[in-house]
Amino acid sequence: MGTSHSQTHCTAALIGDAKISLWRLSAGHMVQQHSFARTGASPAQDLSDALSQAQMPKSDPVLVCGLTPAATSVEVPAKPEDLAFTRLDHEAWSPEAWDLQVLPGLHQKNPVGLMQHSTAQIAGFLALNPKWDGVICLPGEVTHWVQISAAEVVSFHSTLTTGLYAALAAGLALPAHWSESALAQAVADTISRPERLASRLAELRARQHIAGGSAAEHNTTEHNTTGRNTTETAGLLWGYLLGAELAAARAYWLGQNLALIAPDHLAAPYMAALTAQGLPVTQAQPDRMAIEGLMQANRQAGKPAPAP
């Protein structure tokens, strides 16, 4: 059952890959903000725990994105502004009895795709940028390239690039920082020859092992060089993976208006890769987009139904 009226006081909630963000809103203004790391429990359980720890009032509705199961997602093409909240029966998810009003995700049949917690950010961006056509890139555990036309999500393309980077970087013991010049070099190399990706990654692994062995043999003189080498390797790894992603998503960014919605640690490599290709990009702050998207859906819920 959908909501019948908008709320002046509410809690907005975004269930992300690694954290749950909560914002208590009053008349559209944020009065309280909390962030809690995901625990590995179900999204519903993590949300319940986060609401309890933040002591969010049970008298206010909780506007949520990222909780709906795949079966209840909406098929594209779809207009984010038309997505309606569904009230979740609290008995089915938690005895704590918060009034959960859940924004659905989006799914696609061909190629098969699913977006569960990006719909609020897309809706927020479009609400703040009316009449904007182009492609929105949303890096995350699953990165989505979303084609927008006439305020409608027409299609999307998804990748697992960031997860591949995290797994490979951990195996190579790479630092969090990376070389932008190495990234740009590797992006150009892989966009032109994406079929070489697996070979490039094998070369990278061999280089890192050789450099590590050399540093161990000469540990009194090689410390600074090894640091530079690992930073370069991290840049090359990002560049090889992002080059392959850009090659696969070429139809989504070539000649398009581009927007990037991502936390800083993921926005930086994507921005570097896109800039290296000479592509102008509009960067948007993900939390702000999520809040605006949830509030936009809340305002839509408050509009009277059209006359039959």
Steps between C-alpha positions, in 0.01 A plus 500: 500500500643839402513802724216748477666819617842655533664548837653816647707309757666180386818294497671436166706181478736368234619140527831494315763237432709572809292731716154618592445876494219660700379860484226640720318771305264773612319704235762386249797605715744252652509520878685177577740272311641154575707240317540135603720232345325198351554189714439220253150446636194546278426855380183502711686397814776755442238770446312403815822510703599836351162657575520372858853629555413840353185511715291613207141573610249231411235766449671613178494300177829358373553557128733222384694420185686170464269267690263365238556146370571448131150359447340837576733714287361699205599416144667766286422716316363685802486855633657521848260780592210260445631230734266466796582406856368170632424473869679195641313299757715533811397156623677355197831671567535615859312507828619859551205632298648793310278610214716405201414653163723336243608630159528217247806412299523462122562194289572431134434190292764532229774513598388376840560769762385606845538829689378494860642804677580743219145605414486772767826654377383496139165654597677765706737594217213533253295704747790744540585497129170507311506436124846341531570228243810283499660222704542476877785281626455363853811310616454255785518131579310481171566799273209615285508710183147636469361651180257787564268649239199723567536438878472125441746219570514346154760229567806427710829312479660346812851385591688356800815708450540635853466155656760361262733785590454444874570126471804539278643794697472301822683205342778730379515692832452833322458831683181707498665777295586458133680675217270705277749494210527120520120474507464722190767296315328170581153630410619602153676166452200289600234702317691439177563129572249377762565138403842532665356571846572158652855506361561849633385393845736201489789732403407731786505214747840382376645852517375545855649168614833577333508848654417352840781249476746769396400719793542210743856442374590869524275616782740772616491693169182404320231629740414819311515331160271221621249758623497667160470161330194397703332835436564459129373143512179615670452760227561244227255258661226764517579604144492150351167420666340836425629490143321168449186644661508808278555285192194289589288807584615709202145545370400649834765775522607579143350836404279512810452742786658323798426519871687313773338421835737323739681536833838671469713184517316354198433825318873581480615209277190525280546875461868448415415235239227711337709817506790312337265435208418871476144449625335783698321363806252651747571362847218478755513423873333162564344576840341820374360320195356222719329743739357704212378185324322369807346840571390527136322165531346622825371815330359291215318284754333814637351605166131421449424220260400618149130509420374191315 
